[in-house]
mmCIF file of N, CA and C in Angstrom:
data_model
loop_
_atom_site.group_PDB
_atom_site.id
_atom_site.type_symbol
_atom_site.label_atom_id
_atom_site.label_comp_id
_atom_site.label_asym_id
_atom_site.label_seq_id
_atom_site.Cartn_x
_atom_site.Cartn_y
_atom_site.Cartn_z
ATOM 1 N N UNK U 1091 38.903 3.579 31.652
ATOM 2 C CA UNK U 1091 38.220 2.312 31.522
ATOM 3 C C UNK U 1091 36.931 2.519 30.731
ATOM 4 N N UNK U 1092 36.673 1.659 29.772
ATOM 5 C CA UNK U 1092 35.486 1.778 28.928
ATOM 6 C C UNK U 1092 34.222 1.479 29.730
ATOM 7 N N UNK U 1093 33.189 2.191 29.394
ATOM 8 C CA UNK U 1093 31.910 1.966 30.048
ATOM 9 C C UNK U 1093 31.369 0.600 29.666
ATOM 10 N N UNK U 1094 30.836 -0.115 30.632
ATOM 11 C CA UNK U 1094 30.252 -1.431 30.353
ATOM 12 C C UNK U 1094 29.079 -1.303 29.401
ATOM 13 N N UNK U 1095 28.395 -0.171 29.453
ATOM 14 C CA UNK U 1095 27.251 0.041 28.585
ATOM 15 C C UNK U 1095 27.656 0.074 27.109
ATOM 16 N N UNK U 1096 28.897 0.499 26.815
ATOM 17 C CA UNK U 1096 29.369 0.577 25.436
ATOM 18 C C UNK U 1096 30.006 -0.719 24.958
ATOM 19 N N UNK U 1097 30.225 -1.651 25.854
ATOM 20 C CA UNK U 1097 30.841 -2.913 25.471
ATOM 21 C C UNK U 1097 29.865 -3.734 24.641
ATOM 22 N N UNK U 1098 30.405 -4.458 23.690
ATOM 23 C CA UNK U 1098 29.570 -5.324 22.851
ATOM 24 C C UNK U 1098 29.292 -6.602 23.622
ATOM 25 N N UNK U 1099 28.014 -6.938 23.826
ATOM 26 C CA UNK U 1099 27.694 -8.176 24.554
ATOM 27 C C UNK U 1099 28.141 -9.399 23.769
ATOM 28 N N UNK U 1100 28.442 -10.484 24.459
ATOM 29 C CA UNK U 1100 28.831 -11.705 23.745
ATOM 30 C C UNK U 1100 27.668 -12.241 22.922
ATOM 31 N N UNK U 1101 28.022 -12.996 21.910
ATOM 32 C CA UNK U 1101 26.997 -13.598 21.059
ATOM 33 C C UNK U 1101 26.220 -14.637 21.835
ATOM 34 N N UNK U 1102 24.948 -14.766 21.501
ATOM 35 C CA UNK U 1102 24.096 -15.770 22.124
ATOM 36 C C UNK U 1102 24.187 -17.076 21.367
ATOM 37 N N UNK U 1103 23.371 -18.024 21.727
ATOM 38 C CA UNK U 1103 23.409 -19.327 21.063
ATOM 39 C C UNK U 1103 22.952 -19.228 19.609
ATOM 40 N N UNK U 1104 23.464 -20.105 18.808
ATOM 41 C CA UNK U 1104 23.092 -20.145 17.394
ATOM 42 C C UNK U 1104 22.007 -21.189 17.185
ATOM 43 N N UNK U 1105 21.110 -20.888 16.282
ATOM 44 C CA UNK U 1105 20.064 -21.839 15.921
ATOM 45 C C UNK U 1105 20.456 -22.415 14.577
ATOM 46 N N UNK U 1106 21.073 -23.569 14.600
ATOM 47 C CA UNK U 1106 21.640 -24.162 13.388
ATOM 48 C C UNK U 1106 20.585 -24.461 12.330
ATOM 49 N N UNK U 1107 19.363 -24.765 12.732
ATOM 50 C CA UNK U 1107 18.342 -25.153 11.759
ATOM 51 C C UNK U 1107 17.808 -23.971 10.969
ATOM 52 N N UNK U 1108 18.048 -22.759 11.419
ATOM 53 C CA UNK U 1108 17.569 -21.600 10.676
ATOM 54 C C UNK U 1108 18.707 -20.877 9.982
ATOM 55 N N UNK U 1109 19.823 -21.522 9.849
ATOM 56 C CA UNK U 1109 20.928 -20.927 9.122
ATOM 57 C C UNK U 1109 21.936 -20.237 10.016
ATOM 58 N N UNK U 1110 21.930 -20.522 11.295
ATOM 59 C CA UNK U 1110 22.925 -19.939 12.172
ATOM 60 C C UNK U 1110 22.532 -18.576 12.688
ATOM 61 N N UNK U 1111 21.260 -18.346 12.894
ATOM 62 C CA UNK U 1111 20.818 -17.069 13.427
ATOM 63 C C UNK U 1111 21.424 -16.883 14.808
ATOM 64 N N UNK U 1112 21.902 -15.706 15.073
ATOM 65 C CA UNK U 1112 22.455 -15.443 16.389
ATOM 66 C C UNK U 1112 21.809 -14.199 16.983
ATOM 67 N N UNK U 1113 21.800 -14.134 18.276
ATOM 68 C CA UNK U 1113 21.281 -12.957 18.964
ATOM 69 C C UNK U 1113 22.250 -12.612 20.076
ATOM 70 N N UNK U 1114 22.167 -11.409 20.562
ATOM 71 C CA UNK U 1114 23.017 -11.018 21.682
ATOM 72 C C UNK U 1114 22.503 -11.732 22.930
ATOM 73 N N UNK U 1115 23.412 -12.112 23.782
ATOM 74 C CA UNK U 1115 23.073 -12.888 24.976
ATOM 75 C C UNK U 1115 21.969 -12.213 25.774
ATOM 76 N N UNK U 1116 20.900 -12.975 26.031
ATOM 77 C CA UNK U 1116 19.806 -12.473 26.838
ATOM 78 C C UNK U 1116 18.920 -11.457 26.155
ATOM 79 N N UNK U 1117 19.129 -11.222 24.870
ATOM 80 C CA UNK U 1117 18.336 -10.221 24.144
ATOM 81 C C UNK U 1117 17.858 -10.827 22.827
ATOM 82 N N UNK U 1118 16.839 -11.693 22.870
ATOM 83 C CA UNK U 1118 16.405 -12.431 21.674
ATOM 84 C C UNK U 1118 15.897 -11.556 20.538
ATOM 85 N N UNK U 1119 15.577 -10.326 20.793
ATOM 86 C CA UNK U 1119 15.061 -9.473 19.716
ATOM 87 C C UNK U 1119 16.172 -8.791 18.928
ATOM 88 N N UNK U 1120 17.408 -9.140 19.186
ATOM 89 C CA UNK U 1120 18.525 -8.536 18.478
ATOM 90 C C UNK U 1120 19.078 -9.500 17.434
ATOM 91 N N UNK U 1121 18.192 -10.179 16.735
ATOM 92 C CA UNK U 1121 18.616 -11.172 15.749
ATOM 93 C C UNK U 1121 19.453 -10.537 14.652
ATOM 94 N N UNK U 1122 20.479 -11.244 14.268
ATOM 95 C CA UNK U 1122 21.330 -10.835 13.161
ATOM 96 C C UNK U 1122 20.936 -11.670 11.944
ATOM 97 N N UNK U 1123 21.414 -11.303 10.767
ATOM 98 C CA UNK U 1123 21.058 -12.069 9.562
ATOM 99 C C UNK U 1123 21.478 -13.532 9.667
ATOM 100 N N UNK U 1124 20.810 -14.374 8.903
ATOM 101 C CA UNK U 1124 21.165 -15.795 8.868
ATOM 102 C C UNK U 1124 22.566 -15.950 8.327
ATOM 103 N N UNK U 1125 23.261 -16.901 8.891
ATOM 104 C CA UNK U 1125 24.622 -17.166 8.451
ATOM 105 C C UNK U 1125 24.804 -18.670 8.288
ATOM 106 N N UNK U 1126 24.477 -19.209 7.120
ATOM 107 C CA UNK U 1126 24.604 -20.646 6.929
ATOM 108 C C UNK U 1126 25.994 -21.060 6.465
ATOM 109 N N UNK U 1127 26.928 -20.146 6.414
ATOM 110 C CA UNK U 1127 28.210 -20.351 5.749
ATOM 111 C C UNK U 1127 29.125 -21.351 6.440
ATOM 112 N N UNK U 1128 29.997 -21.946 5.624
ATOM 113 C CA UNK U 1128 30.949 -22.882 6.205
ATOM 114 C C UNK U 1128 31.975 -22.153 7.035
ATOM 115 N N UNK U 1129 32.152 -20.845 6.794
ATOM 116 C CA UNK U 1129 33.130 -20.089 7.584
ATOM 117 C C UNK U 1129 32.543 -19.585 8.894
ATOM 118 N N UNK U 1130 31.220 -19.567 9.040
ATOM 119 C CA UNK U 1130 30.673 -19.019 10.282
ATOM 120 C C UNK U 1130 29.270 -19.503 10.624
ATOM 121 N N UNK U 1131 28.871 -20.643 10.147
ATOM 122 C CA UNK U 1131 27.494 -21.041 10.442
ATOM 123 C C UNK U 1131 27.178 -22.492 10.170
ATOM 124 N N UNK U 1132 25.948 -22.727 9.752
ATOM 125 C CA UNK U 1132 25.392 -24.078 9.643
ATOM 126 C C UNK U 1132 26.204 -25.003 8.754
ATOM 127 N N UNK U 1133 26.704 -24.514 7.642
ATOM 128 C CA UNK U 1133 27.438 -25.380 6.727
ATOM 129 C C UNK U 1133 28.734 -25.896 7.349
ATOM 130 N N UNK U 1134 29.493 -25.009 7.952
ATOM 131 C CA UNK U 1134 30.741 -25.421 8.590
ATOM 132 C C UNK U 1134 30.512 -26.301 9.803
ATOM 133 N N UNK U 1135 29.542 -25.922 10.616
ATOM 134 C CA UNK U 1135 29.219 -26.712 11.803
ATOM 135 C C UNK U 1135 28.681 -28.076 11.383
ATOM 136 N N UNK U 1136 27.808 -28.079 10.378
ATOM 137 C CA UNK U 1136 27.251 -29.339 9.890
ATOM 138 C C UNK U 1136 28.307 -30.259 9.315
ATOM 139 N N UNK U 1137 29.309 -29.692 8.619
ATOM 140 C CA UNK U 1137 30.403 -30.504 8.072
ATOM 141 C C UNK U 1137 31.159 -31.218 9.188
ATOM 142 N N UNK U 1138 31.378 -30.502 10.286
ATOM 143 C CA UNK U 1138 32.015 -31.134 11.441
ATOM 144 C C UNK U 1138 31.111 -32.208 12.036
ATOM 145 N N UNK U 1139 29.839 -31.874 12.231
ATOM 146 C CA UNK U 1139 28.915 -32.793 12.908
ATOM 147 C C UNK U 1139 28.714 -34.096 12.149
ATOM 148 N N UNK U 1140 28.632 -34.027 10.813
ATOM 149 C CA UNK U 1140 28.406 -35.265 10.063
ATOM 150 C C UNK U 1140 29.646 -36.158 10.137
ATOM 151 N N UNK U 1141 30.819 -35.550 10.189
ATOM 152 C CA UNK U 1141 32.046 -36.337 10.346
ATOM 153 C C UNK U 1141 32.130 -36.937 11.754
ATOM 154 N N UNK U 1142 31.734 -36.152 12.744
ATOM 155 C CA UNK U 1142 31.719 -36.638 14.118
ATOM 156 C C UNK U 1142 30.745 -37.814 14.245
ATOM 157 N N UNK U 1143 29.567 -37.676 13.635
ATOM 158 C CA UNK U 1143 28.583 -38.764 13.656
ATOM 159 C C UNK U 1143 29.151 -40.023 13.013
ATOM 160 N N UNK U 1144 29.848 -39.865 11.890
ATOM 161 C CA UNK U 1144 30.382 -41.027 11.189
ATOM 162 C C UNK U 1144 31.351 -41.813 12.074
ATOM 163 N N UNK U 1145 32.119 -41.105 12.877
ATOM 164 C CA UNK U 1145 33.103 -41.756 13.744
ATOM 165 C C UNK U 1145 32.473 -42.296 15.022
ATOM 166 N N UNK U 1146 31.538 -41.552 15.606
ATOM 167 C CA UNK U 1146 31.004 -41.918 16.924
ATOM 168 C C UNK U 1146 29.631 -42.578 16.895
ATOM 169 N N UNK U 1147 28.855 -42.324 15.832
ATOM 170 C CA UNK U 1147 27.493 -42.820 15.785
ATOM 171 C C UNK U 1147 26.527 -42.021 16.652
ATOM 172 N N UNK U 1148 26.959 -40.863 17.128
ATOM 173 C CA UNK U 1148 26.142 -40.031 18.022
ATOM 174 C C UNK U 1148 24.884 -39.546 17.299
ATOM 175 N N UNK U 1149 23.682 -39.967 17.736
ATOM 176 C CA UNK U 1149 22.451 -39.609 17.033
ATOM 177 C C UNK U 1149 22.133 -38.108 17.070
ATOM 178 N N UNK U 1150 22.509 -37.424 18.133
ATOM 179 C CA UNK U 1150 22.244 -35.986 18.206
ATOM 180 C C UNK U 1150 23.084 -35.226 17.183
ATOM 181 N N UNK U 1151 24.317 -35.647 16.981
ATOM 182 C CA UNK U 1151 25.166 -35.022 15.962
ATOM 183 C C UNK U 1151 24.562 -35.205 14.574
ATOM 184 N N UNK U 1152 24.053 -36.400 14.319
ATOM 185 C CA UNK U 1152 23.416 -36.658 13.025
ATOM 186 C C UNK U 1152 22.195 -35.764 12.839
ATOM 187 N N UNK U 1153 21.346 -35.685 13.848
ATOM 188 C CA UNK U 1153 20.143 -34.860 13.776
ATOM 189 C C UNK U 1153 20.480 -33.396 13.512
ATOM 190 N N UNK U 1154 21.490 -32.894 14.192
ATOM 191 C CA UNK U 1154 21.897 -31.497 13.987
ATOM 192 C C UNK U 1154 22.498 -31.290 12.597
ATOM 193 N N UNK U 1155 23.242 -32.264 12.094
ATOM 194 C CA UNK U 1155 23.806 -32.153 10.744
ATOM 195 C C UNK U 1155 22.692 -32.097 9.700
ATOM 196 N N UNK U 1156 21.648 -32.887 9.883
ATOM 197 C CA UNK U 1156 20.499 -32.864 8.967
ATOM 198 C C UNK U 1156 19.829 -31.492 9.008
ATOM 199 N N UNK U 1157 19.660 -30.937 10.208
ATOM 200 C CA UNK U 1157 19.065 -29.601 10.333
ATOM 201 C C UNK U 1157 19.945 -28.548 9.666
ATOM 202 N N UNK U 1158 21.242 -28.680 9.815
ATOM 203 C CA UNK U 1158 22.161 -27.730 9.180
ATOM 204 C C UNK U 1158 22.050 -27.810 7.659
ATOM 205 N N UNK U 1159 21.970 -29.014 7.121
ATOM 206 C CA UNK U 1159 21.837 -29.181 5.671
ATOM 207 C C UNK U 1159 20.523 -28.577 5.180
ATOM 208 N N UNK U 1160 19.472 -28.764 5.940
ATOM 209 C CA UNK U 1160 18.174 -28.179 5.595
ATOM 210 C C UNK U 1160 18.271 -26.660 5.567
ATOM 211 N N UNK U 1161 18.971 -26.090 6.534
ATOM 212 C CA UNK U 1161 19.135 -24.631 6.595
ATOM 213 C C UNK U 1161 19.890 -24.109 5.384
ATOM 214 N N UNK U 1162 20.956 -24.791 5.007
ATOM 215 C CA UNK U 1162 21.749 -24.364 3.846
ATOM 216 C C UNK U 1162 20.894 -24.424 2.582
ATOM 217 N N UNK U 1163 20.142 -25.489 2.423
ATOM 218 C CA UNK U 1163 19.291 -25.621 1.248
ATOM 219 C C UNK U 1163 18.198 -24.555 1.247
ATOM 220 N N UNK U 1164 17.648 -24.268 2.397
ATOM 221 C CA UNK U 1164 16.544 -23.311 2.517
ATOM 222 C C UNK U 1164 16.952 -21.896 2.083
ATOM 223 N N UNK U 1165 18.177 -21.494 2.361
ATOM 224 C CA UNK U 1165 18.588 -20.106 2.069
ATOM 225 C C UNK U 1165 19.406 -19.984 0.781
ATOM 226 N N UNK U 1166 19.354 -20.984 -0.070
ATOM 227 C CA UNK U 1166 20.212 -20.999 -1.261
ATOM 228 C C UNK U 1166 20.041 -19.784 -2.162
ATOM 229 N N UNK U 1167 18.863 -19.251 -2.288
ATOM 230 C CA UNK U 1167 18.660 -18.094 -3.174
ATOM 231 C C UNK U 1167 19.154 -16.801 -2.550
ATOM 232 N N UNK U 1168 19.462 -16.825 -1.273
ATOM 233 C CA UNK U 1168 19.973 -15.631 -0.592
ATOM 234 C C UNK U 1168 21.492 -15.603 -0.541
ATOM 235 N N UNK U 1169 22.144 -16.643 -1.023
ATOM 236 C CA UNK U 1169 23.598 -16.740 -0.958
ATOM 237 C C UNK U 1169 24.248 -16.094 -2.166
ATOM 238 N N UNK U 1170 25.459 -15.621 -1.978
ATOM 239 C CA UNK U 1170 26.220 -15.008 -3.066
ATOM 240 C C UNK U 1170 27.050 -16.027 -3.810
ATOM 241 N N UNK U 1171 28.049 -15.530 -4.519
ATOM 242 C CA UNK U 1171 28.837 -16.398 -5.389
ATOM 243 C C UNK U 1171 30.266 -16.605 -4.909
ATOM 244 N N UNK U 1172 30.634 -16.081 -3.753
ATOM 245 C CA UNK U 1172 32.008 -16.229 -3.286
ATOM 246 C C UNK U 1172 32.219 -17.608 -2.667
ATOM 247 N N UNK U 1173 33.417 -18.157 -2.803
ATOM 248 C CA UNK U 1173 33.667 -19.510 -2.311
ATOM 249 C C UNK U 1173 33.491 -19.683 -0.806
ATOM 250 N N UNK U 1174 33.918 -18.730 -0.015
ATOM 251 C CA UNK U 1174 33.876 -18.890 1.446
ATOM 252 C C UNK U 1174 32.458 -18.901 1.982
ATOM 253 N N UNK U 1175 31.707 -17.880 1.717
ATOM 254 C CA UNK U 1175 30.360 -17.772 2.282
ATOM 255 C C UNK U 1175 29.316 -17.559 1.199
ATOM 256 N N UNK U 1176 29.477 -18.319 0.144
ATOM 257 C CA UNK U 1176 28.519 -18.276 -0.948
ATOM 258 C C UNK U 1176 28.207 -19.674 -1.439
ATOM 259 N N UNK U 1177 27.563 -19.725 -2.568
ATOM 260 C CA UNK U 1177 27.109 -21.010 -3.109
ATOM 261 C C UNK U 1177 28.225 -22.041 -3.324
ATOM 262 N N UNK U 1178 29.407 -21.651 -3.818
ATOM 263 C CA UNK U 1178 30.447 -22.682 -3.997
ATOM 264 C C UNK U 1178 30.853 -23.358 -2.693
ATOM 265 N N UNK U 1179 31.033 -22.595 -1.641
ATOM 266 C CA UNK U 1179 31.407 -23.179 -0.356
ATOM 267 C C UNK U 1179 30.283 -23.967 0.278
ATOM 268 N N UNK U 1180 29.078 -23.451 0.167
ATOM 269 C CA UNK U 1180 27.930 -24.134 0.766
ATOM 270 C C UNK U 1180 27.617 -25.427 0.034
ATOM 271 N N UNK U 1181 27.872 -25.477 -1.257
ATOM 272 C CA UNK U 1181 27.569 -26.666 -2.053
ATOM 273 C C UNK U 1181 28.364 -27.890 -1.653
ATOM 274 N N UNK U 1182 29.503 -27.692 -1.023
ATOM 275 C CA UNK U 1182 30.316 -28.820 -0.578
ATOM 276 C C UNK U 1182 29.629 -29.601 0.549
ATOM 277 N N UNK U 1183 28.913 -28.890 1.405
ATOM 278 C CA UNK U 1183 28.286 -29.550 2.558
ATOM 279 C C UNK U 1183 27.232 -30.580 2.156
ATOM 280 N N UNK U 1184 26.267 -30.265 1.274
ATOM 281 C CA UNK U 1184 25.327 -31.328 0.889
ATOM 282 C C UNK U 1184 26.015 -32.504 0.197
ATOM 283 N N UNK U 1185 27.122 -32.250 -0.502
ATOM 284 C CA UNK U 1185 27.869 -33.358 -1.099
ATOM 285 C C UNK U 1185 28.478 -34.240 -0.001
ATOM 286 N N UNK U 1186 28.994 -33.615 1.055
ATOM 287 C CA UNK U 1186 29.490 -34.384 2.201
ATOM 288 C C UNK U 1186 28.372 -35.206 2.823
ATOM 289 N N UNK U 1187 27.218 -34.586 2.991
ATOM 290 C CA UNK U 1187 26.074 -35.302 3.572
ATOM 291 C C UNK U 1187 25.719 -36.512 2.720
ATOM 292 N N UNK U 1188 25.718 -36.336 1.409
ATOM 293 C CA UNK U 1188 25.410 -37.457 0.514
ATOM 294 C C UNK U 1188 26.453 -38.566 0.653
ATOM 295 N N UNK U 1189 27.729 -38.170 0.714
ATOM 296 C CA UNK U 1189 28.793 -39.162 0.846
ATOM 297 C C UNK U 1189 28.696 -39.940 2.153
ATOM 298 N N UNK U 1190 28.428 -39.248 3.244
ATOM 299 C CA UNK U 1190 28.419 -39.889 4.557
ATOM 300 C C UNK U 1190 27.130 -40.652 4.855
ATOM 301 N N UNK U 1191 26.028 -40.262 4.225
ATOM 302 C CA UNK U 1191 24.746 -40.893 4.551
ATOM 303 C C UNK U 1191 24.187 -41.778 3.444
ATOM 304 N N UNK U 1192 24.709 -41.664 2.231
ATOM 305 C CA UNK U 1192 24.192 -42.383 1.060
ATOM 306 C C UNK U 1192 22.744 -41.984 0.757
ATOM 307 N N UNK U 1193 22.339 -40.809 1.184
ATOM 308 C CA UNK U 1193 20.990 -40.287 0.931
ATOM 309 C C UNK U 1193 21.056 -39.359 -0.285
ATOM 310 N N UNK U 1194 20.405 -39.763 -1.370
ATOM 311 C CA UNK U 1194 20.483 -39.023 -2.630
ATOM 312 C C UNK U 1194 19.837 -37.639 -2.576
ATOM 313 N N UNK U 1195 19.010 -37.388 -1.580
ATOM 314 C CA UNK U 1195 18.395 -36.052 -1.511
ATOM 315 C C UNK U 1195 19.472 -34.982 -1.403
ATOM 316 N N UNK U 1196 20.597 -35.287 -0.772
ATOM 317 C CA UNK U 1196 21.660 -34.298 -0.619
ATOM 318 C C UNK U 1196 22.381 -34.023 -1.942
ATOM 319 N N UNK U 1197 22.440 -35.017 -2.816
ATOM 320 C CA UNK U 1197 22.944 -34.754 -4.175
ATOM 321 C C UNK U 1197 22.005 -33.778 -4.891
ATOM 322 N N UNK U 1198 20.702 -33.999 -4.745
ATOM 323 C CA UNK U 1198 19.727 -33.082 -5.359
ATOM 324 C C UNK U 1198 19.867 -31.678 -4.789
ATOM 325 N N UNK U 1199 20.088 -31.577 -3.493
ATOM 326 C CA UNK U 1199 20.238 -30.262 -2.868
ATOM 327 C C UNK U 1199 21.503 -29.564 -3.370
ATOM 328 N N UNK U 1200 22.581 -30.318 -3.554
ATOM 329 C CA UNK U 1200 23.813 -29.727 -4.101
ATOM 330 C C UNK U 1200 23.565 -29.221 -5.518
ATOM 331 N N UNK U 1201 22.814 -29.993 -6.310
ATOM 332 C CA UNK U 1201 22.468 -29.526 -7.667
ATOM 333 C C UNK U 1201 21.615 -28.266 -7.605
ATOM 334 N N UNK U 1202 20.717 -28.182 -6.637
ATOM 335 C CA UNK U 1202 19.905 -26.971 -6.476
ATOM 336 C C UNK U 1202 20.791 -25.754 -6.214
ATOM 337 N N UNK U 1203 21.811 -25.913 -5.385
ATOM 338 C CA UNK U 1203 22.729 -24.803 -5.120
ATOM 339 C C UNK U 1203 23.502 -24.441 -6.377
ATOM 340 N N UNK U 1204 23.934 -25.445 -7.131
ATOM 341 C CA UNK U 1204 24.650 -25.178 -8.383
ATOM 342 C C UNK U 1204 23.756 -24.445 -9.382
ATOM 343 N N UNK U 1205 22.489 -24.797 -9.425
ATOM 344 C CA UNK U 1205 21.557 -24.111 -10.332
ATOM 345 C C UNK U 1205 21.371 -22.644 -9.954
ATOM 346 N N UNK U 1206 21.410 -22.349 -8.653
ATOM 347 C CA UNK U 1206 21.319 -20.950 -8.211
ATOM 348 C C UNK U 1206 22.526 -20.160 -8.714
ATOM 349 N N UNK U 1207 23.685 -20.759 -8.661
ATOM 350 C CA UNK U 1207 24.893 -20.106 -9.143
ATOM 351 C C UNK U 1207 24.834 -19.939 -10.655
ATOM 352 N N UNK U 1208 24.373 -20.975 -11.333
ATOM 353 C CA UNK U 1208 24.256 -20.920 -12.792
ATOM 354 C C UNK U 1208 23.247 -19.853 -13.231
ATOM 355 N N UNK U 1209 22.185 -19.680 -12.469
ATOM 356 C CA UNK U 1209 21.163 -18.691 -12.832
ATOM 357 C C UNK U 1209 21.709 -17.267 -12.801
ATOM 358 N N UNK U 1210 22.742 -17.037 -12.024
ATOM 359 C CA UNK U 1210 23.333 -15.695 -11.913
ATOM 360 C C UNK U 1210 24.482 -15.468 -12.882
ATOM 361 N N UNK U 1211 24.940 -16.538 -13.486
ATOM 362 C CA UNK U 1211 26.117 -16.465 -14.353
ATOM 363 C C UNK U 1211 25.775 -15.890 -15.725
ATOM 364 N N UNK U 1212 26.804 -15.385 -16.379
ATOM 365 C CA UNK U 1212 26.682 -14.917 -17.755
ATOM 366 C C UNK U 1212 27.679 -15.695 -18.605
ATOM 367 N N UNK U 1213 27.394 -15.818 -19.894
ATOM 368 C CA UNK U 1213 28.280 -16.530 -20.802
ATOM 369 C C UNK U 1213 29.245 -15.544 -21.443
ATOM 370 N N UNK U 1214 30.516 -15.838 -21.341
ATOM 371 C CA UNK U 1214 31.569 -15.032 -21.964
ATOM 372 C C UNK U 1214 32.585 -15.993 -22.566
ATOM 373 N N UNK U 1215 32.858 -15.835 -23.831
ATOM 374 C CA UNK U 1215 33.853 -16.660 -24.531
ATOM 375 C C UNK U 1215 33.616 -18.149 -24.314
ATOM 376 N N UNK U 1216 32.354 -18.551 -24.324
ATOM 377 C CA UNK U 1216 32.007 -19.956 -24.202
ATOM 378 C C UNK U 1216 32.014 -20.515 -22.794
ATOM 379 N N UNK U 1217 32.281 -19.677 -21.808
ATOM 380 C CA UNK U 1217 32.289 -20.149 -20.425
ATOM 381 C C UNK U 1217 31.323 -19.352 -19.565
ATOM 382 N N UNK U 1218 31.028 -19.857 -18.402
ATOM 383 C CA UNK U 1218 30.148 -19.160 -17.476
ATOM 384 C C UNK U 1218 30.979 -18.373 -16.465
ATOM 385 N N UNK U 1219 30.599 -17.124 -16.264
ATOM 386 C CA UNK U 1219 31.224 -16.282 -15.247
ATOM 387 C C UNK U 1219 30.161 -15.875 -14.246
ATOM 388 N N UNK U 1220 30.512 -15.944 -12.970
ATOM 389 C CA UNK U 1220 29.566 -15.560 -11.922
ATOM 390 C C UNK U 1220 29.871 -14.144 -11.451
ATOM 391 N N UNK U 1221 28.869 -13.464 -10.913
ATOM 392 C CA UNK U 1221 29.067 -12.082 -10.476
ATOM 393 C C UNK U 1221 29.883 -11.978 -9.189
ATOM 394 N N UNK U 1222 30.256 -10.742 -8.871
ATOM 395 C CA UNK U 1222 30.989 -10.471 -7.636
ATOM 396 C C UNK U 1222 30.070 -10.712 -6.422
ATOM 397 N N UNK U 1223 30.596 -10.571 -5.213
ATOM 398 C CA UNK U 1223 29.814 -10.902 -4.014
ATOM 399 C C UNK U 1223 28.490 -10.155 -3.863
ATOM 400 N N UNK U 1224 28.370 -8.967 -4.439
ATOM 401 C CA UNK U 1224 27.118 -8.208 -4.303
ATOM 402 C C UNK U 1224 26.301 -8.212 -5.598
ATOM 403 N N UNK U 1225 26.665 -9.100 -6.521
ATOM 404 C CA UNK U 1225 25.964 -9.246 -7.798
ATOM 405 C C UNK U 1225 25.918 -7.949 -8.601
ATOM 406 N N UNK U 1226 26.980 -7.150 -8.504
ATOM 407 C CA UNK U 1226 27.018 -5.873 -9.206
ATOM 408 C C UNK U 1226 27.703 -5.965 -10.568
ATOM 409 N N UNK U 1227 28.744 -6.798 -10.670
ATOM 410 C CA UNK U 1227 29.441 -6.919 -11.949
ATOM 411 C C UNK U 1227 30.086 -8.291 -12.064
ATOM 412 N N UNK U 1228 30.491 -8.605 -13.292
ATOM 413 C CA UNK U 1228 31.134 -9.876 -13.571
ATOM 414 C C UNK U 1228 32.581 -9.580 -13.959
ATOM 415 N N UNK U 1229 33.491 -10.264 -13.323
ATOM 416 C CA UNK U 1229 34.901 -10.091 -13.644
ATOM 417 C C UNK U 1229 35.378 -11.284 -14.451
ATOM 418 N N UNK U 1230 36.152 -11.005 -15.489
ATOM 419 C CA UNK U 1230 36.710 -12.083 -16.293
ATOM 420 C C UNK U 1230 37.774 -12.804 -15.470
ATOM 421 N N UNK U 1231 37.928 -14.095 -15.675
ATOM 422 C CA UNK U 1231 38.949 -14.821 -14.924
ATOM 423 C C UNK U 1231 40.354 -14.367 -15.337
ATOM 424 N N UNK U 1232 41.283 -14.466 -14.424
ATOM 425 C CA UNK U 1232 42.675 -14.117 -14.717
ATOM 426 C C UNK U 1232 43.279 -15.282 -15.470
ATOM 427 N N UNK U 1233 43.930 -14.978 -16.591
ATOM 428 C CA UNK U 1233 44.548 -16.036 -17.383
ATOM 429 C C UNK U 1233 46.042 -15.751 -17.511
ATOM 430 N N UNK U 1234 46.822 -16.802 -17.574
ATOM 431 C CA UNK U 1234 48.263 -16.660 -17.763
ATOM 432 C C UNK U 1234 48.553 -16.271 -19.198
ATOM 433 N N UNK U 1235 49.556 -15.482 -19.385
ATOM 434 C CA UNK U 1235 49.955 -15.074 -20.753
ATOM 435 C C UNK U 1235 51.171 -15.809 -21.189
#
């Protein structure tokens, strides 16, 4: 039987407004990196919450969705270029917020995320290519022959 001391403690609560920061249960000083991603953090949770608000009118869901959008916008320069947990995936959430709330600030925030991606891109054969997840190299797109 494995020692309880070696077991990984369950994750603690997430703080959606800071990008999904998590800590180990009962140990607040064990903060992990921010995770605003739609696959594991504020962007994905916020996408659900804004849809839930639209159907139910629940004010707390709306408030949390706004905080999630703020978190995604706040960490935009720290995000990579991969669709799941990078700028392309995160950019969908402010567009959803704009669609559901008719608040143009979310369109501006989506453009801000797009500009971050564009700032990292290089021009090749008249098109923009973005770097790999760690910004180490640029891969040409796969084309059919």
